[in-house]
PDB file of C-alpha atoms in Angstrom:
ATOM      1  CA  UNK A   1      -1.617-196.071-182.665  1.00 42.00           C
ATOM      2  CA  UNK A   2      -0.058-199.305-183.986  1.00 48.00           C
ATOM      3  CA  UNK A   3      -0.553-198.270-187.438  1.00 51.00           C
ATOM      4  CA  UNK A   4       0.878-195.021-186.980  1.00 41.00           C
ATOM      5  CA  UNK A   5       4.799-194.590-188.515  1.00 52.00           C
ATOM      6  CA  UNK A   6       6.563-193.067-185.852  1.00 49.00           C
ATOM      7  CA  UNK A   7       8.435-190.971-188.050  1.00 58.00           C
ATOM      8  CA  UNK A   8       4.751-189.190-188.763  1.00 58.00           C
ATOM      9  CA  UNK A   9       4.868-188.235-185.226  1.00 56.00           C
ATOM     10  CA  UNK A  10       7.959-185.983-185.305  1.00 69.00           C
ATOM     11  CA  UNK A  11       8.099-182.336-185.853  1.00 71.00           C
ATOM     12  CA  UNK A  12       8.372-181.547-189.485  1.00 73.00           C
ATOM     13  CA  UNK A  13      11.899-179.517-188.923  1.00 71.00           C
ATOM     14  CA  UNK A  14      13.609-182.718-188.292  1.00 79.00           C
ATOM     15  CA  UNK A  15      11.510-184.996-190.837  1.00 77.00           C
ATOM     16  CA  UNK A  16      12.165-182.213-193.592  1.00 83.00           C
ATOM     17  CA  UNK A  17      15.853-181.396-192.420  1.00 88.00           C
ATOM     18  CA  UNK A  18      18.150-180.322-194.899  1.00 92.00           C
ATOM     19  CA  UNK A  19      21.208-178.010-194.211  1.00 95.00           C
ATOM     20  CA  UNK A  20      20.062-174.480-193.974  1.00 93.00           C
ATOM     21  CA  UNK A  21      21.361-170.710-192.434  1.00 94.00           C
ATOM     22  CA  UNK A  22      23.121-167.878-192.601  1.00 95.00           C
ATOM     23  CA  UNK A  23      24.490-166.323-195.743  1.00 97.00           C
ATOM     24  CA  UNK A  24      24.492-167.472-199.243  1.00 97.00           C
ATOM     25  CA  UNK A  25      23.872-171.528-199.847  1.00 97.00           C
ATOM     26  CA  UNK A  26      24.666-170.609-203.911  1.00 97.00           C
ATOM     27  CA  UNK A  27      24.247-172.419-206.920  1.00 97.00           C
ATOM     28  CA  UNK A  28      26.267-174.318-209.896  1.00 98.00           C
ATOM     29  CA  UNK A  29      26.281-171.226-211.214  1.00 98.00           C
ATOM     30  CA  UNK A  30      27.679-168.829-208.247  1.00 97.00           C
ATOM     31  CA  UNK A  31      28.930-171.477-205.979  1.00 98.00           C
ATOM     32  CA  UNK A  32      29.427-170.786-202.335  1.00 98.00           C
ATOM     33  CA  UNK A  33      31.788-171.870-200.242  1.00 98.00           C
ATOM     34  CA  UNK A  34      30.249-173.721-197.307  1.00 98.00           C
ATOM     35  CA  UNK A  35      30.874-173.765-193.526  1.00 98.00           C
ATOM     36  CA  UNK A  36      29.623-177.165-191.688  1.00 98.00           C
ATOM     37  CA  UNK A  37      29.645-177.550-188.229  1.00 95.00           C
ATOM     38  CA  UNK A  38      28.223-180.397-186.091  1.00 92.00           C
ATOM     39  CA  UNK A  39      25.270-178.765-184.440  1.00 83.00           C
ATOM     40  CA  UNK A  40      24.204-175.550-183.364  1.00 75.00           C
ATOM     41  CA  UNK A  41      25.469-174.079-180.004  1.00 69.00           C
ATOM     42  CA  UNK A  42      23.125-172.682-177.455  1.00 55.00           C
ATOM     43  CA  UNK A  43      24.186-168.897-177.642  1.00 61.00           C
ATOM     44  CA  UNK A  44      24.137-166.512-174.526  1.00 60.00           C
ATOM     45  CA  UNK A  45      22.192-162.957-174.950  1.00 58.00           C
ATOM     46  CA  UNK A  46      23.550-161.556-178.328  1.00 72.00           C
ATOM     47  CA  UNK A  47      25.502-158.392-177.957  1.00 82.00           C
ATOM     48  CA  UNK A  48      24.586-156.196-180.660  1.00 87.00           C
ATOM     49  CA  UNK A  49      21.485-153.561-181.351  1.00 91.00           C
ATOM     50  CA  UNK A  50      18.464-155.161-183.360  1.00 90.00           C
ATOM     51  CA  UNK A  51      19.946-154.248-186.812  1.00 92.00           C
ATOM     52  CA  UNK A  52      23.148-156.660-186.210  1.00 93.00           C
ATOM     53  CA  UNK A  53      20.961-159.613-184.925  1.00 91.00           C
ATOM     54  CA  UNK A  54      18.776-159.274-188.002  1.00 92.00           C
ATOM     55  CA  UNK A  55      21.254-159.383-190.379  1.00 94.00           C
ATOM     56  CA  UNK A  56      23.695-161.274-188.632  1.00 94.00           C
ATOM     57  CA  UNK A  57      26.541-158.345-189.187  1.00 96.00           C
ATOM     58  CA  UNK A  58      30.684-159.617-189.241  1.00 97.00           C
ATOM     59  CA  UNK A  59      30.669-157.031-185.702  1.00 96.00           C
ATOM     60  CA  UNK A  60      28.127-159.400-184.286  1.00 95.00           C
ATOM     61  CA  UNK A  61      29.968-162.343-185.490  1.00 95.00           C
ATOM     62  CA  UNK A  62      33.320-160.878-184.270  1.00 96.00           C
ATOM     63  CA  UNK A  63      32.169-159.517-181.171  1.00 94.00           C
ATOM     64  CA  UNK A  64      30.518-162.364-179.920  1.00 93.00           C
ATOM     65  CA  UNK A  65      31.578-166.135-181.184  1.00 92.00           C
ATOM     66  CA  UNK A  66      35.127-167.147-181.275  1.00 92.00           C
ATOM     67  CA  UNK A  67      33.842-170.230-183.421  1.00 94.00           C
ATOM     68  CA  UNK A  68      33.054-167.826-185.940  1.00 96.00           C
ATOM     69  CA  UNK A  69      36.276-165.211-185.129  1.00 96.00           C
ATOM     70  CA  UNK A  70      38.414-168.035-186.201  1.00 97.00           C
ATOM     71  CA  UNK A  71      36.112-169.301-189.265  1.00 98.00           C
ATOM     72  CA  UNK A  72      37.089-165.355-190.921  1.00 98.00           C
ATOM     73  CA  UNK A  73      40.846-165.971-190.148  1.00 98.00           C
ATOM     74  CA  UNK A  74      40.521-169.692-191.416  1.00 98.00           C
ATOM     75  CA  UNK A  75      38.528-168.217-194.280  1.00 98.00           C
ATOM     76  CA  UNK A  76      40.686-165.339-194.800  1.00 98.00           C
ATOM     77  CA  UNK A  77      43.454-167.694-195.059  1.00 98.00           C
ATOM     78  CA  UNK A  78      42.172-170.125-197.944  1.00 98.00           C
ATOM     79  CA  UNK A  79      41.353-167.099-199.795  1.00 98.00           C
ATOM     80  CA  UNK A  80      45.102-166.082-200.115  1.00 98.00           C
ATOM     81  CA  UNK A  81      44.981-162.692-197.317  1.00 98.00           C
ATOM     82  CA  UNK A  82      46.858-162.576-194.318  1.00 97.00           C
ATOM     83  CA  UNK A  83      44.861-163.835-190.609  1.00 97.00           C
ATOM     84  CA  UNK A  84      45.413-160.625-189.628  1.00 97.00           C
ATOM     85  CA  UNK A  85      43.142-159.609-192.133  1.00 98.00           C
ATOM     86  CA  UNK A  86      40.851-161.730-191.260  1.00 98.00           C
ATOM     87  CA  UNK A  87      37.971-159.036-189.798  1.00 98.00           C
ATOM     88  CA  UNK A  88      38.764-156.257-192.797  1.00 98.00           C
ATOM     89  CA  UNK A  89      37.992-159.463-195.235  1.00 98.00           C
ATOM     90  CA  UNK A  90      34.845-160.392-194.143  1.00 98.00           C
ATOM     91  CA  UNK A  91      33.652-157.320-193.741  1.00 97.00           C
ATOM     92  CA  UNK A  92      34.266-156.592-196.999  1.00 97.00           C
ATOM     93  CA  UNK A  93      32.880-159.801-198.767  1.00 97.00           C
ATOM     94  CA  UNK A  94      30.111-159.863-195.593  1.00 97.00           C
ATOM     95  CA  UNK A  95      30.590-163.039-194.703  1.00 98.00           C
ATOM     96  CA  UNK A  96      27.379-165.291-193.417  1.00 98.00           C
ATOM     97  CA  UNK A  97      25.751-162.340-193.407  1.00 97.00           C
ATOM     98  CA  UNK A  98      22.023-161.664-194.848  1.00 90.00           C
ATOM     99  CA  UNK A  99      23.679-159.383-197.674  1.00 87.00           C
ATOM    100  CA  UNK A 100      26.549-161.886-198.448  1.00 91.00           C
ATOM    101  CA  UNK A 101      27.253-163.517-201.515  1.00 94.00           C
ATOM    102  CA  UNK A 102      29.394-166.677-202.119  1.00 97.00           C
ATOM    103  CA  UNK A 103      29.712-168.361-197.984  1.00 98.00           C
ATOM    104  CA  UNK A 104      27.143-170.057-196.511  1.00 98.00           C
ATOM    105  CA  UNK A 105      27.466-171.269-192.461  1.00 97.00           C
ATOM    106  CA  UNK A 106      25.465-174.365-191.529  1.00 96.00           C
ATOM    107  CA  UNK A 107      25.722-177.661-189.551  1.00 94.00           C
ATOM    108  CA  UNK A 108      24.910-181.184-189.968  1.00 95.00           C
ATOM    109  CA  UNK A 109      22.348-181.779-187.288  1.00 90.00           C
ATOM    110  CA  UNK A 110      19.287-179.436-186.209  1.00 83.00           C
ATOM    111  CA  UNK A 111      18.968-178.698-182.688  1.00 74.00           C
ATOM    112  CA  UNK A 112      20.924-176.542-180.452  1.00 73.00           C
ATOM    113  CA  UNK A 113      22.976-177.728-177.626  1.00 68.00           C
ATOM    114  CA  UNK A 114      25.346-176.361-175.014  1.00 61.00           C
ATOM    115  CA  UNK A 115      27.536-179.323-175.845  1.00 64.00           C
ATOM    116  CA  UNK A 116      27.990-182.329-178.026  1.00 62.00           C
ATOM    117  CA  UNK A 117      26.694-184.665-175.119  1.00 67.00           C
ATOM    118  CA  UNK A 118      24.107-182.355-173.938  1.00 74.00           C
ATOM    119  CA  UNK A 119      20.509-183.757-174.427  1.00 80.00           C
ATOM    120  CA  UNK A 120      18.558-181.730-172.259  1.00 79.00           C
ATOM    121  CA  UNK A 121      14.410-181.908-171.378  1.00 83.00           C
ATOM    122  CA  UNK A 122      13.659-179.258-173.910  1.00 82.00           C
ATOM    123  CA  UNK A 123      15.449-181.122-177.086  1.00 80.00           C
ATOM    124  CA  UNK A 124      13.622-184.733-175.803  1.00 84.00           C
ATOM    125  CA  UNK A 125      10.236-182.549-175.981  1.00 80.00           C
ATOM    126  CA  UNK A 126      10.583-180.651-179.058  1.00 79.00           C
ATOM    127  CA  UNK A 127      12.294-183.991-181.176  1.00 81.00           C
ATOM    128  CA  UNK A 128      10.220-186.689-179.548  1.00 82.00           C
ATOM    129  CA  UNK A 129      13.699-188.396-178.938  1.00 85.00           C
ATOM    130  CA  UNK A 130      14.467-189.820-175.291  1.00 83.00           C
ATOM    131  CA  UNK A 131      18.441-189.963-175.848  1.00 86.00           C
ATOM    132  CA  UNK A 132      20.540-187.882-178.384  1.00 85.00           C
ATOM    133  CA  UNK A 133      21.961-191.124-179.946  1.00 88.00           C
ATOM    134  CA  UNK A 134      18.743-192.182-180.939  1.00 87.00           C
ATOM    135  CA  UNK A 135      18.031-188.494-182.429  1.00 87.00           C
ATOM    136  CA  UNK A 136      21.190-188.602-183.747  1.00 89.00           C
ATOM    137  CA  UNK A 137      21.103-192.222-185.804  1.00 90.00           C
ATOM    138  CA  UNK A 138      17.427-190.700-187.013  1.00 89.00           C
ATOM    139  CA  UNK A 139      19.410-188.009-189.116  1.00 90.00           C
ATOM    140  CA  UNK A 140      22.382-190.066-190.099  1.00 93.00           C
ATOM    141  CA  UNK A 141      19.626-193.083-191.656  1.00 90.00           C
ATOM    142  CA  UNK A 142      16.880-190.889-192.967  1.00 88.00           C
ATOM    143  CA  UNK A 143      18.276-187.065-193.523  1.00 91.00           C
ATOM    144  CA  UNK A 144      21.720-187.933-194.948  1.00 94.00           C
ATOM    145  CA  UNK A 145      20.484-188.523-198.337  1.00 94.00           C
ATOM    146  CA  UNK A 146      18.302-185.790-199.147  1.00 93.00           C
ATOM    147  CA  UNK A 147      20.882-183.211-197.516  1.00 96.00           C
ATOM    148  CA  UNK A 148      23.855-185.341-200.039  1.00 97.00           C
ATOM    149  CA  UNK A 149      21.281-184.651-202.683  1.00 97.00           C
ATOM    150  CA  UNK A 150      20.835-180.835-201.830  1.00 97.00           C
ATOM    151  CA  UNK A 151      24.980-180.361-201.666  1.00 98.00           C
ATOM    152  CA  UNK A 152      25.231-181.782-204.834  1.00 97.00           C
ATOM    153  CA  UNK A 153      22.548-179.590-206.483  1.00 98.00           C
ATOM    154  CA  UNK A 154      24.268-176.534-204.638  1.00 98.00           C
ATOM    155  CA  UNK A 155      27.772-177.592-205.488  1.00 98.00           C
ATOM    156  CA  UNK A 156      29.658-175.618-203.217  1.00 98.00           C
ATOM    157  CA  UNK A 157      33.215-174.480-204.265  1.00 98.00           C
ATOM    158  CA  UNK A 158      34.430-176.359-200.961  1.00 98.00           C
ATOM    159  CA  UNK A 159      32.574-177.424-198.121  1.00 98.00           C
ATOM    160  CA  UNK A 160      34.986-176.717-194.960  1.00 98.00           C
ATOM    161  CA  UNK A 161      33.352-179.401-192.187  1.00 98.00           C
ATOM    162  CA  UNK A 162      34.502-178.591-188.891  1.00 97.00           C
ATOM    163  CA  UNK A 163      34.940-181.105-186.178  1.00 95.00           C
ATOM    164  CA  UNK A 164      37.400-184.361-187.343  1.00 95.00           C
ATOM    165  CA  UNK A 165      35.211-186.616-184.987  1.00 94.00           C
ATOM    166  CA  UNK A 166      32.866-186.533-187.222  1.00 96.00           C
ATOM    167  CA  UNK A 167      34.165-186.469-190.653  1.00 98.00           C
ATOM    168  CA  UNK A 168      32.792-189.851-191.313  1.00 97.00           C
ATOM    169  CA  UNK A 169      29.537-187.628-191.015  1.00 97.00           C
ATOM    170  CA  UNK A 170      30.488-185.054-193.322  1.00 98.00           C
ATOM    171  CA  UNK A 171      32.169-187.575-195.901  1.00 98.00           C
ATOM    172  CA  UNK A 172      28.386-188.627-195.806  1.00 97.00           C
ATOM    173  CA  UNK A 173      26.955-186.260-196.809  1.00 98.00           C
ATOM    174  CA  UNK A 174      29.464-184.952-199.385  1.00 98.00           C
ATOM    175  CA  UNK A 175      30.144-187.846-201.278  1.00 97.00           C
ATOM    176  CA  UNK A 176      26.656-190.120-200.212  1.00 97.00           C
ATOM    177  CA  UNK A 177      29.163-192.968-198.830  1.00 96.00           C
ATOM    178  CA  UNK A 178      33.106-193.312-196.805  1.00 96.00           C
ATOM    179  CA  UNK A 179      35.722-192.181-199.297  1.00 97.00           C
ATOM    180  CA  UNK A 180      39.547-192.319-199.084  1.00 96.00           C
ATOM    181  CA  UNK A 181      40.480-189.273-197.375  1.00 98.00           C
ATOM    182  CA  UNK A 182      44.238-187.229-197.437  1.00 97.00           C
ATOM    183  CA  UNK A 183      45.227-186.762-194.083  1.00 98.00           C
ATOM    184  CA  UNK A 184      47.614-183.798-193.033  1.00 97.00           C
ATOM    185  CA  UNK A 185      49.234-183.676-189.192  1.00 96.00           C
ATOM    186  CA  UNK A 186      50.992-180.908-187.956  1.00 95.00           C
ATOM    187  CA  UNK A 187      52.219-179.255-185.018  1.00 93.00           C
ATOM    188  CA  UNK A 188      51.468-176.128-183.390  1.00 92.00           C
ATOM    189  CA  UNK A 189      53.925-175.250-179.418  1.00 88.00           C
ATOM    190  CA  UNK A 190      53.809-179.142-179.220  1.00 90.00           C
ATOM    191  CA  UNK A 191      50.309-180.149-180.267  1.00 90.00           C
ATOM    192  CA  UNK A 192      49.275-181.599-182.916  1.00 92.00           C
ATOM    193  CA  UNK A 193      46.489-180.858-185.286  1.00 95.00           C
ATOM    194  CA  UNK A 194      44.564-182.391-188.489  1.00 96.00           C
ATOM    195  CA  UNK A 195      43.288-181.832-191.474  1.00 97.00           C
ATOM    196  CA  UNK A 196      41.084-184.282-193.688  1.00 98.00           C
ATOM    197  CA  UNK A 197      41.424-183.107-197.385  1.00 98.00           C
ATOM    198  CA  UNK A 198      39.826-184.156-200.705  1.00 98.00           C
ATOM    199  CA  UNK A 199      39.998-182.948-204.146  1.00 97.00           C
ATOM    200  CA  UNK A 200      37.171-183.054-206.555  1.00 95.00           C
ATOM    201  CA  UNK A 201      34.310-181.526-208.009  1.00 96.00           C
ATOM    202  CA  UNK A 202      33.423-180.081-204.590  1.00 97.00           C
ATOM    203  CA  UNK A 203      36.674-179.899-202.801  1.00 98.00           C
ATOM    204  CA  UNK A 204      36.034-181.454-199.416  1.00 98.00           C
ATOM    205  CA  UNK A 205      38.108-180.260-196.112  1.00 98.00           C
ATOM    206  CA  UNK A 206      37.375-181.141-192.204  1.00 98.00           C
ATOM    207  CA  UNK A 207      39.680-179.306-189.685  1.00 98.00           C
ATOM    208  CA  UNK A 208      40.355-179.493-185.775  1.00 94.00           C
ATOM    209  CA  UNK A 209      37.253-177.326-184.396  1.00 92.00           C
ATOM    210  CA  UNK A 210      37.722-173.456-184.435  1.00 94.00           C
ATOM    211  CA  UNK A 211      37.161-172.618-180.396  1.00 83.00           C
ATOM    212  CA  UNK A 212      38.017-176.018-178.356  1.00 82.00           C
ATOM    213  CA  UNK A 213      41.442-175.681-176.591  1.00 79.00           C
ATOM    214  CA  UNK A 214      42.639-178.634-178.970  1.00 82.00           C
ATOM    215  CA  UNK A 215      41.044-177.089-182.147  1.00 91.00           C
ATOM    216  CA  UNK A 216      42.726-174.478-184.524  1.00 95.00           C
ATOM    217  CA  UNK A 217      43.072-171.933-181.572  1.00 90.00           C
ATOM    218  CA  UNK A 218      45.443-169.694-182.964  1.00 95.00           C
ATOM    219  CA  UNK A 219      46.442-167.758-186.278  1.00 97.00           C
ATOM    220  CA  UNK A 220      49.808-170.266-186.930  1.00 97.00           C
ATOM    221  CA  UNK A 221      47.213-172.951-186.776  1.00 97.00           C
ATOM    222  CA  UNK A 222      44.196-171.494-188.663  1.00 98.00           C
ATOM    223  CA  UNK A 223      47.060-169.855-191.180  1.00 98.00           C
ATOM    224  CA  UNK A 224      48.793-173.439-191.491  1.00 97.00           C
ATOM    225  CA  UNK A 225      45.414-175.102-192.262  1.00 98.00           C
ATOM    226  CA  UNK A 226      44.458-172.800-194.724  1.00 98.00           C
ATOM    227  CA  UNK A 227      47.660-172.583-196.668  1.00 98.00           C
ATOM    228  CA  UNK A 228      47.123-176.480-197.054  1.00 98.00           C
ATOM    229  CA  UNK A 229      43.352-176.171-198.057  1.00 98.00           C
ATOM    230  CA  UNK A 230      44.000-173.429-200.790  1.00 98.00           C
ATOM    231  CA  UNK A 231      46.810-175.620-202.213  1.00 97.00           C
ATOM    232  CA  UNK A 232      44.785-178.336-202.414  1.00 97.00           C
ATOM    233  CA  UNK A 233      41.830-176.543-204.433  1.00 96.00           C
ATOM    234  CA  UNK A 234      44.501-175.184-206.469  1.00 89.00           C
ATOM    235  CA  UNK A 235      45.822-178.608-207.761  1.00 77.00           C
TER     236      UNK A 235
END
């Protein structure tokens, strides 16, 4: 065994991890704009019939996630439409969905937890990791690069990263290294949120996460923090 590379020993969807999921990852030529969580969350039972789950319908998304209920008003909002449009909009443009052209949903790290500091018996069997730290550090030091390499083949028209603990992460994998980052503050009935912007060829943008009670919980928050990522890609 002592001349086995322990990286050989892993399962090949976290030696050959590179962002993937729903909806449309694009192209230089039709450029998508990009979603990026943290991880994947461990879902309950889907409510929907067997057509929605398949194609991953906006009344599945809707119905069931507020992550992704307040990713359509955030959306709607950088788009220019009102967050009260926010459902009409991505029905119409199909947003994430199998069908959809132009958005793309996906996170930085590959396995599914029921929280950030969850680790449970199941992920230690199916990664080969005892700890998620460890896991974690794996993806940072050997994933990072090829998945900087796939954005920049892709180049998405903005990549929207959502979780500001980590946008050292996503900075990472956007720009391959830590980059000087515009930072906006604001405040919503007393609390304050953030928003990391960047312009540039692919215009860069981590918010507060979209279903935390400190995150962008409300339309005046998702509307403020959209208004201030559309002006930015319109510099």
């Amino acid at each position: 065994m002592s001349g086995i590379n322990p990286i050989d020993l892993l399962p090949p969807s976290l030696k050959n991890h590179q962002f993937g999921g729903p909806g449309d990852i694009g192209s230089p030529e039709h450029r998508s704009l990009w979603l990026c969580g943290i991880e994947y969350g461990e879902s309950e039972n889907e409510n929907g019939t067997d057509d929605e789950i398949e194609n991953y319908t906006v009344a599945l998304q809707w119905r069931n996630w507020t992550y992704n209920r307040n990713a359509f008003k955030l959306i709607a909002s950088i788009e220019g439409k009102k967050v009260e449009d926010a459902l009409s909009y991505a029905e119409q443009k199909k947003i994430f969905e199998s069908s959809t052209v132009g958005y793309f949903q996906t996170n930085l790290f590959p396995v599914e937890c029921r929280t950030l500091g969850t680790w449970t018996e199941d992920a230690k069997i199916r990664t080969g990791f005892p700890d998620k730290r460890a896991y974690a550090d794996y993806i940072r030091s050997i994933c990072f690069e090829n998945m900087h390499k796939q954005l920049q083949a892709k180049k998405p028209r903005l990549f929207l990263g959502v979780g500001i603990t980590h946008v050292g992460d996503f900075s990472q994998v956007v720009f391959g290294e830590q980059v000087e980052l515009e930072r906006h503050d604001f405040e919503i009935g007393g609390h304050k949120k953030t928003v990391f912007l960047r312009q540039g060829e692919i215009p860069f943008a981590v918010v507060s996460h979209l279903s935390s009670p400190s995150g962008l919980n409300s339309n005046e928050a998702l509307e403020t923090a959209g208004h201030l990522i559309r002006n930015m890609m319109r510099k």
